[in-house]
CSV table of C-alpha atoms in Angstrom, one decimal:
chain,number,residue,atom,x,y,z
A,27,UNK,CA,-32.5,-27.8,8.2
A,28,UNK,CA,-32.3,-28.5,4.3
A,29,UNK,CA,-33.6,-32.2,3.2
A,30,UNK,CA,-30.2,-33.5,2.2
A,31,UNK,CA,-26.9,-31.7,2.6
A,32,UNK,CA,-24.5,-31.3,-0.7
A,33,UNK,CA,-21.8,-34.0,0.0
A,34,UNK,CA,-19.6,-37.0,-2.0
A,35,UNK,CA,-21.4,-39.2,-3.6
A,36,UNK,CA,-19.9,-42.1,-1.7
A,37,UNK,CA,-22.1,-41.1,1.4
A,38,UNK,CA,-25.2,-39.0,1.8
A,39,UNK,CA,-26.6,-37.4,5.3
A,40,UNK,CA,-30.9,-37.0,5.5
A,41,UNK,CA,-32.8,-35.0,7.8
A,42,UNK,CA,-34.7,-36.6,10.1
A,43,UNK,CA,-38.4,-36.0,10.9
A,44,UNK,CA,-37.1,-34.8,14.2
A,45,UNK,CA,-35.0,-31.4,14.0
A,46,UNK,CA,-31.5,-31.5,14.6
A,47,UNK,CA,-30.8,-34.7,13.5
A,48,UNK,CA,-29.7,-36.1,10.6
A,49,UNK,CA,-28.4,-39.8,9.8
A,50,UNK,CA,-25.4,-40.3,7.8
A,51,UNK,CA,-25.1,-43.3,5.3
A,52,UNK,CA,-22.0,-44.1,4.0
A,53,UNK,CA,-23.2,-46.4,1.1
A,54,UNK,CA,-20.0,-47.3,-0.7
A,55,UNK,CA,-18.1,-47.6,2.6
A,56,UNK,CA,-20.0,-49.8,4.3
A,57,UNK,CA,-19.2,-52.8,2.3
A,58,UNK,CA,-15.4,-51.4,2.7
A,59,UNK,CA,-15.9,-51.2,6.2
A,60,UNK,CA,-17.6,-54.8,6.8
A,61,UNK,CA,-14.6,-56.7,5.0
A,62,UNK,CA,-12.6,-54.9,7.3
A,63,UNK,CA,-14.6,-55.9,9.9
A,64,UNK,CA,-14.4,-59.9,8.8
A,65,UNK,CA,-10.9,-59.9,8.7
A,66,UNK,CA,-10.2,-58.8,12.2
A,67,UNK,CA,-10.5,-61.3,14.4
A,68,UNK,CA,-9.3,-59.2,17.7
A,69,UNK,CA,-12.3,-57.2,17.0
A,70,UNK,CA,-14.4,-60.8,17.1
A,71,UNK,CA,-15.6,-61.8,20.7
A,72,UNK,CA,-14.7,-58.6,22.0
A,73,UNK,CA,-16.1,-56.4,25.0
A,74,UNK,CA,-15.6,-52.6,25.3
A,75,UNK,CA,-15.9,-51.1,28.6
A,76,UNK,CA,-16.9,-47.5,28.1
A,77,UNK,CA,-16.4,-44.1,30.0
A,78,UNK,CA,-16.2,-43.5,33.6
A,79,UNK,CA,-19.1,-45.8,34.3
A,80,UNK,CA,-17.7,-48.8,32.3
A,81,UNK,CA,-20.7,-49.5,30.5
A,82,UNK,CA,-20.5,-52.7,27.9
A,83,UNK,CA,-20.8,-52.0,24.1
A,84,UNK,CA,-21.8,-54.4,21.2
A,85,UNK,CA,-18.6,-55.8,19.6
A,86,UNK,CA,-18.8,-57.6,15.7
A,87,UNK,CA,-19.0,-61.5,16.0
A,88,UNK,CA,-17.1,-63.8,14.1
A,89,UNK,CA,-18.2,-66.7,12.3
A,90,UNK,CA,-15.0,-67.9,11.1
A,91,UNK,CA,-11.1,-66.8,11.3
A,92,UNK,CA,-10.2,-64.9,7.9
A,93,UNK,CA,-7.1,-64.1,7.1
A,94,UNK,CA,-5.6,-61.1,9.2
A,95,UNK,CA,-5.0,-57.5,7.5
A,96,UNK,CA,-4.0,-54.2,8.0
A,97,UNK,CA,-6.5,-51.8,8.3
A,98,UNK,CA,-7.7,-48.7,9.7
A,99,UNK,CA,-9.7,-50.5,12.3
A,100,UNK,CA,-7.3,-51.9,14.1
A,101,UNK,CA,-6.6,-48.5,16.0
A,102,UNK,CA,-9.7,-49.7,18.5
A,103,UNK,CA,-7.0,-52.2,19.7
A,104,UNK,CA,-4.0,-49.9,19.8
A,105,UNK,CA,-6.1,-46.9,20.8
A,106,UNK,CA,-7.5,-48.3,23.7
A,107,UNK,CA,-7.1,-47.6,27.1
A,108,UNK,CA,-6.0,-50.7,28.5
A,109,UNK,CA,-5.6,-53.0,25.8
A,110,UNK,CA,-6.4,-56.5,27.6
A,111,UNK,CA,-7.9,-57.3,30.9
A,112,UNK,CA,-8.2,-61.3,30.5
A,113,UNK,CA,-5.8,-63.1,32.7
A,114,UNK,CA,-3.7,-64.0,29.7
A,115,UNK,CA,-0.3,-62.5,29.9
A,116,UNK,CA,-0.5,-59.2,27.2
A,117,UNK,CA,2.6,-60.4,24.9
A,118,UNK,CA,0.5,-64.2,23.9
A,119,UNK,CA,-1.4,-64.3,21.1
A,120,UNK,CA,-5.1,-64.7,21.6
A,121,UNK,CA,-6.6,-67.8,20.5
A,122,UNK,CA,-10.6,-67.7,18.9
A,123,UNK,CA,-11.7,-69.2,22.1
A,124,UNK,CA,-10.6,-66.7,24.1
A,125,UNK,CA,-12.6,-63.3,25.2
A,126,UNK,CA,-11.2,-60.0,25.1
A,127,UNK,CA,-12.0,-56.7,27.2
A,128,UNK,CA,-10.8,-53.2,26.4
A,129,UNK,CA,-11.3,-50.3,28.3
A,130,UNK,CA,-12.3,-46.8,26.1
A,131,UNK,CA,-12.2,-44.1,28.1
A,132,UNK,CA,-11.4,-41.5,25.8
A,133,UNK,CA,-15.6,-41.8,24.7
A,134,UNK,CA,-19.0,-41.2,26.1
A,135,UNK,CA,-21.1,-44.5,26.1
A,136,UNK,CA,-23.7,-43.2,23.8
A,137,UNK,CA,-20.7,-41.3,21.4
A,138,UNK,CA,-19.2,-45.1,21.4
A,139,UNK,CA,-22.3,-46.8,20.7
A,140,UNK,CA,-22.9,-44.1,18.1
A,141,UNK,CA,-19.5,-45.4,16.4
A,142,UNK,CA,-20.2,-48.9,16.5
A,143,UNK,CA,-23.2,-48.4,15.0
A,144,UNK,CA,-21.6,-46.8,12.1
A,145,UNK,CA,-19.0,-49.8,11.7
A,146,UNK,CA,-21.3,-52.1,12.1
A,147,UNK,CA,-24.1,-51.1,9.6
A,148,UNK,CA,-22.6,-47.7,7.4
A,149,UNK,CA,-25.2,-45.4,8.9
A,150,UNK,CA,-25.7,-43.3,12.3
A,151,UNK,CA,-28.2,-40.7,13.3
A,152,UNK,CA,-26.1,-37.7,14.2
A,153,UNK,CA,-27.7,-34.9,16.5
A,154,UNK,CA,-25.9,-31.6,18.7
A,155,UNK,CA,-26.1,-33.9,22.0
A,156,UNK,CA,-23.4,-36.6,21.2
A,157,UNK,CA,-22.0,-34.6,17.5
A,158,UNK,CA,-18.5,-33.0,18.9
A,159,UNK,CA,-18.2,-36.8,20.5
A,160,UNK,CA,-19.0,-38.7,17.1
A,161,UNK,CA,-16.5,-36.2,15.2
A,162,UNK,CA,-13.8,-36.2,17.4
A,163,UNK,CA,-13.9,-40.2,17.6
A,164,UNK,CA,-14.3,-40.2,13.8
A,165,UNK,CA,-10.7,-38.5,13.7
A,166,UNK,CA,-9.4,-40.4,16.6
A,167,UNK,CA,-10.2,-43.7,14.6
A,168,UNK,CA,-9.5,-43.0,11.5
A,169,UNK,CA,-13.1,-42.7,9.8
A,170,UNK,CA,-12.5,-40.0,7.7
A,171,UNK,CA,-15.9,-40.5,5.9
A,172,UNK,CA,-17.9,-39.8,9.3
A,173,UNK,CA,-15.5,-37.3,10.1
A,174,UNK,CA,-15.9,-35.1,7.6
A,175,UNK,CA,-20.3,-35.8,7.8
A,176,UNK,CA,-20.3,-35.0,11.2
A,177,UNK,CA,-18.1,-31.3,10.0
A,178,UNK,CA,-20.9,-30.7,7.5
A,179,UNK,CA,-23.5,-31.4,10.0
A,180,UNK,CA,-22.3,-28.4,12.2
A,181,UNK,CA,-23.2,-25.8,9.7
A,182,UNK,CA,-26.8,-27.2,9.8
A,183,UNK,CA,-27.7,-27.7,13.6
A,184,UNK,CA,-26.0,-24.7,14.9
A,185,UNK,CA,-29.0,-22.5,16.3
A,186,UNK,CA,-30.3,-21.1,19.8
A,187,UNK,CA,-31.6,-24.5,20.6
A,188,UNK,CA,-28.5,-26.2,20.0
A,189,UNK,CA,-25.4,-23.8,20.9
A,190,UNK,CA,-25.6,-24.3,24.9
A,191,UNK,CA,-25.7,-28.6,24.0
A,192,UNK,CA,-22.6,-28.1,21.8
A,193,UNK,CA,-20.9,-26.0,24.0
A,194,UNK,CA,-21.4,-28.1,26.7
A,195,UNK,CA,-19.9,-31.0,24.8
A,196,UNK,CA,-16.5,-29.4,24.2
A,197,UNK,CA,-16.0,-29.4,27.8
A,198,UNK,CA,-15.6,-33.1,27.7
A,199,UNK,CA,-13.6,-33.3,24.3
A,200,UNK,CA,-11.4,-30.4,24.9
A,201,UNK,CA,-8.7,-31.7,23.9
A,202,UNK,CA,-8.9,-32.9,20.8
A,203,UNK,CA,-8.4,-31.3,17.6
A,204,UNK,CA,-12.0,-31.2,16.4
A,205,UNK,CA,-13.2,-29.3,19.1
A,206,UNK,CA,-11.8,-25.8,18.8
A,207,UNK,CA,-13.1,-25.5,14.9
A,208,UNK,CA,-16.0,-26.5,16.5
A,209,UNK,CA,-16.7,-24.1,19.3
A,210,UNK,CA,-15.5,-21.5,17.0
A,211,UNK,CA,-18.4,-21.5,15.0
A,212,UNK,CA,-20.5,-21.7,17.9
A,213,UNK,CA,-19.2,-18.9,19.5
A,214,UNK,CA,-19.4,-17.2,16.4
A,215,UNK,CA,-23.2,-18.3,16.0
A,216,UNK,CA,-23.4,-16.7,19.9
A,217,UNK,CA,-21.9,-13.3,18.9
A,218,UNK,CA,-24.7,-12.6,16.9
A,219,UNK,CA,-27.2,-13.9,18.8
A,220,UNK,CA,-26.1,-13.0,21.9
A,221,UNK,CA,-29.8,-11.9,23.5
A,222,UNK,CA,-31.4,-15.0,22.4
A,223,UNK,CA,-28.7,-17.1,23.7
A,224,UNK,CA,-27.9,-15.4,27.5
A,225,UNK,CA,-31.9,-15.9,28.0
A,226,UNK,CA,-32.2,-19.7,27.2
A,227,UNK,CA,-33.0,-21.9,30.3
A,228,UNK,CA,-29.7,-24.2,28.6
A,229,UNK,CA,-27.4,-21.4,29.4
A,230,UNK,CA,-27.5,-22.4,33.1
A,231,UNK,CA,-25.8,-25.6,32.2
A,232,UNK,CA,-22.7,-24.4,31.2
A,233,UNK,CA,-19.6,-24.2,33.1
A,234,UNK,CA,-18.5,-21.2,34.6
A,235,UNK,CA,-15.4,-20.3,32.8
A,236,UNK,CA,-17.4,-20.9,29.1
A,237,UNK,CA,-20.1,-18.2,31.0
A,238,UNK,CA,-17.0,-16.0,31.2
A,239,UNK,CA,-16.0,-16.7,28.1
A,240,UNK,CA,-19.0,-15.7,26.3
A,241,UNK,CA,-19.6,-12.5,28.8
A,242,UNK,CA,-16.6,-11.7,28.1
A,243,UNK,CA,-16.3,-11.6,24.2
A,244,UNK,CA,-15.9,-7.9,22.7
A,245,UNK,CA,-17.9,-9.4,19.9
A,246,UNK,CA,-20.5,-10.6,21.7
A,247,UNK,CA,-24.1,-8.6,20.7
A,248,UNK,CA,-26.5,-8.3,23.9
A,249,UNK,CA,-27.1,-5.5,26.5
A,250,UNK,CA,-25.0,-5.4,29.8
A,251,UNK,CA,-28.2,-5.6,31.4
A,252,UNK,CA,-29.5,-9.3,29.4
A,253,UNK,CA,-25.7,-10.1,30.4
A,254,UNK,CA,-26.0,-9.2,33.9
A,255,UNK,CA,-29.3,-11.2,34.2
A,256,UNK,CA,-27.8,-14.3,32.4
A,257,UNK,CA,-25.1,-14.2,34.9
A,258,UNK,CA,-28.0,-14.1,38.0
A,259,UNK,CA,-30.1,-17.2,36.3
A,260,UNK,CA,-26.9,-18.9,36.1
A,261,UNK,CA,-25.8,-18.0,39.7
A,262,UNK,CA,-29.0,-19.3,40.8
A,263,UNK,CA,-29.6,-22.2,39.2
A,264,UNK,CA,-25.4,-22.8,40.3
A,265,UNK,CA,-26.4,-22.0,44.4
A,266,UNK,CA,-29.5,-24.2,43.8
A,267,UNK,CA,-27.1,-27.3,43.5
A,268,UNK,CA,-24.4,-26.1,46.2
A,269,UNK,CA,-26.5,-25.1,48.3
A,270,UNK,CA,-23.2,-23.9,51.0
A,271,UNK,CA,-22.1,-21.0,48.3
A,272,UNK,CA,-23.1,-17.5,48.3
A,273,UNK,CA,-25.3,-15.6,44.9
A,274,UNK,CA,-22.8,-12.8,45.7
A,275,UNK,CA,-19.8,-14.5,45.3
A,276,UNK,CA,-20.6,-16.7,42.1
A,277,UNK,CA,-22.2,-12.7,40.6
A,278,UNK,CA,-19.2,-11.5,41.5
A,279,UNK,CA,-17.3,-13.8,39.5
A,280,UNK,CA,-18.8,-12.0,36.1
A,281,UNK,CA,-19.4,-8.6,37.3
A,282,UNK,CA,-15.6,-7.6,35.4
A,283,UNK,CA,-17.4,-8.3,32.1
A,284,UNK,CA,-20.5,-6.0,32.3
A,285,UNK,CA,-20.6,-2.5,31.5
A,286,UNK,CA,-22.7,-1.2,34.1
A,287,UNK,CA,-22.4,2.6,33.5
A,288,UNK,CA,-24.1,1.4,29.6
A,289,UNK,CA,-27.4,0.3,32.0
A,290,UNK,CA,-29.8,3.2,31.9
A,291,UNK,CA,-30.0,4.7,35.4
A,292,UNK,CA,-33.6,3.8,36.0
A,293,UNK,CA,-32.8,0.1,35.8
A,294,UNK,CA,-29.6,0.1,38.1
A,295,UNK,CA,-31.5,2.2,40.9
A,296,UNK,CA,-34.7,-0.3,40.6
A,297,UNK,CA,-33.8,-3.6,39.3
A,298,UNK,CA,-30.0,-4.3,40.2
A,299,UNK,CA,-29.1,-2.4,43.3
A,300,UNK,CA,-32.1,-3.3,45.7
A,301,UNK,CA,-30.3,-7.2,45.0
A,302,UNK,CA,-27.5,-6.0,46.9
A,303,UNK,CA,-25.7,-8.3,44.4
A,304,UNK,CA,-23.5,-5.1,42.6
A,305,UNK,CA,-20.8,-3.3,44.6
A,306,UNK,CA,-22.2,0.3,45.7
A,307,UNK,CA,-19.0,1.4,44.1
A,308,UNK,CA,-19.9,-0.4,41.2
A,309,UNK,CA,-23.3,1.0,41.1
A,310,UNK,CA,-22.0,4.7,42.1
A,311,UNK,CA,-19.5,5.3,39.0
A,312,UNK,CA,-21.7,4.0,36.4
A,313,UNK,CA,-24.3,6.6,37.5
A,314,UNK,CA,-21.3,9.2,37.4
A,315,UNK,CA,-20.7,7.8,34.1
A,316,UNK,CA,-24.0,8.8,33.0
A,317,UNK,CA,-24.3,11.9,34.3
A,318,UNK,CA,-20.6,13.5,32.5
């Protein structure tokens, strides 16, 4: 990854002495950001209860009651998921004594503390795990600044060790606009690595229909035969955890999208049929294949 990536000059991104990440500092923002911060008391004495596990997230503390403004942060309060859970009726005003808790579940704990961070001090340490998260929350809230670091980021920390994290991540944030630019590029980056990627342990952590997706892509550059043993590790590792479900029927669910008769004969007849795995059929026309 290069030392610094080419950006505006009113926020810079630096590599990390770990690869992969890279922290974003947005050094004219932040003092934007923090006077936006101090003159919002609802964000003051404020809980967030994030993702499906509720977990708590650090929330700005107010020292004294500024006057109120519009700004962009306020979309934390109207964006969340269930605006107040204090037993004060949800049309009152809430006084400085009184404690709110919101709900986020549209966020991952660690993509939410990620964000806070970034409001809170101007900077974050962006890496593949939580990135499609941090972007996708970026747009949601209206930090266009992190936004458009964490879209410069993914031309940086797409590689073989990464792809299978990112991908991953989409499943969770499908539905948000960031996303599909997103997986685009990865699939992309997957096309032309396509052997690298099918034999990486992280491949086995994908969902199925993104393992038919990528099988399945005309533009996708690997053997049939790395493709047919990317779908076994991944069948395996998938009957390892339901233990109740046949190899043979999660194979089955991929064989469509290999070209057995482009196997060479020698490696159907010793390494693929004795599985039992493959259809005899299956096996029986791509030899005929061959032999025309």
């Amino acid at each position: 990854m290069p030392d610094s990536l080419l950006l505006p000059a009113s926020y810079i991104v630096m590599a990390e002495a770990e690869p992969d990440l890279s922290t974003f500092e947005n050094k004219s923002g932040l003092a934007e950001d923090m006077k936006f911060l101090a003159s919002m008391p609802e964000l003051c004495d404020v809980t967030f209860l994030v993702g499906d596990t509720r977990e708590p997230a650090p929330s700005p503390q107010r020292k004294k009651d500024p006057p109120p403004r519009e700004n962009k942060l306020r979309l934390f309060l109207k964006r969340s998921s269930e605006p107040l859970l204090n037993l004060q009726n949800a049309s009152q005003q809430p006084t400085s004594q009184q404690h709110q808790t919101l709900i986020i579940e549209e966020f991952e704990p660690d993509v939410f503390r990620q964000l806070i961070e970034y409001i809170h001090t101007g900077c974050v340490t962006l890496q593949p795990r939580t990135l499609l998260g941090v972007m996708n929350a970026a747009d949601y809230y209206g930090l266009d600044e992190l936004r458009r670091a964490c879209a410069g980021f993914v031309q940086c920390c797409i590689n073989v060790d990464t792809v299978c994290a990112l991908l991953a991540s989409a499943e969770r944030y499908i539905q948000y606009k960031c996303t599909k630019s997103l997986v685009q590029k990865v699939l992309e980056f997957v096309d032309e690595h396509g052997n690298e990627v099918l034999n990486l342990g992280s491949f086995t952590l994908l969902p199925q229909h993104v393992v038919r997706l990528i099988l399945a892509r005309d533009e996708l550059q690997a053997d049939e035969f790395t493709k047919f043993q990317a779908a076994l590790m991944w069948g395996k590792k998938y009957c390892d955890n339901n233990p109740s479900t046949s190899i043979k029927d999660v194979i089955g669910n991929f064989l469509e999208y290999i070209q057995f008769h482009k196997i060479p004969a020698n490696v159907l007849m010793r390494e693929i049929h004795p599985l039992g795995l493959v259809p005899y059929s299956i096996i029986m026309n791509a030899l005929a294949y061959q032999v025309q």
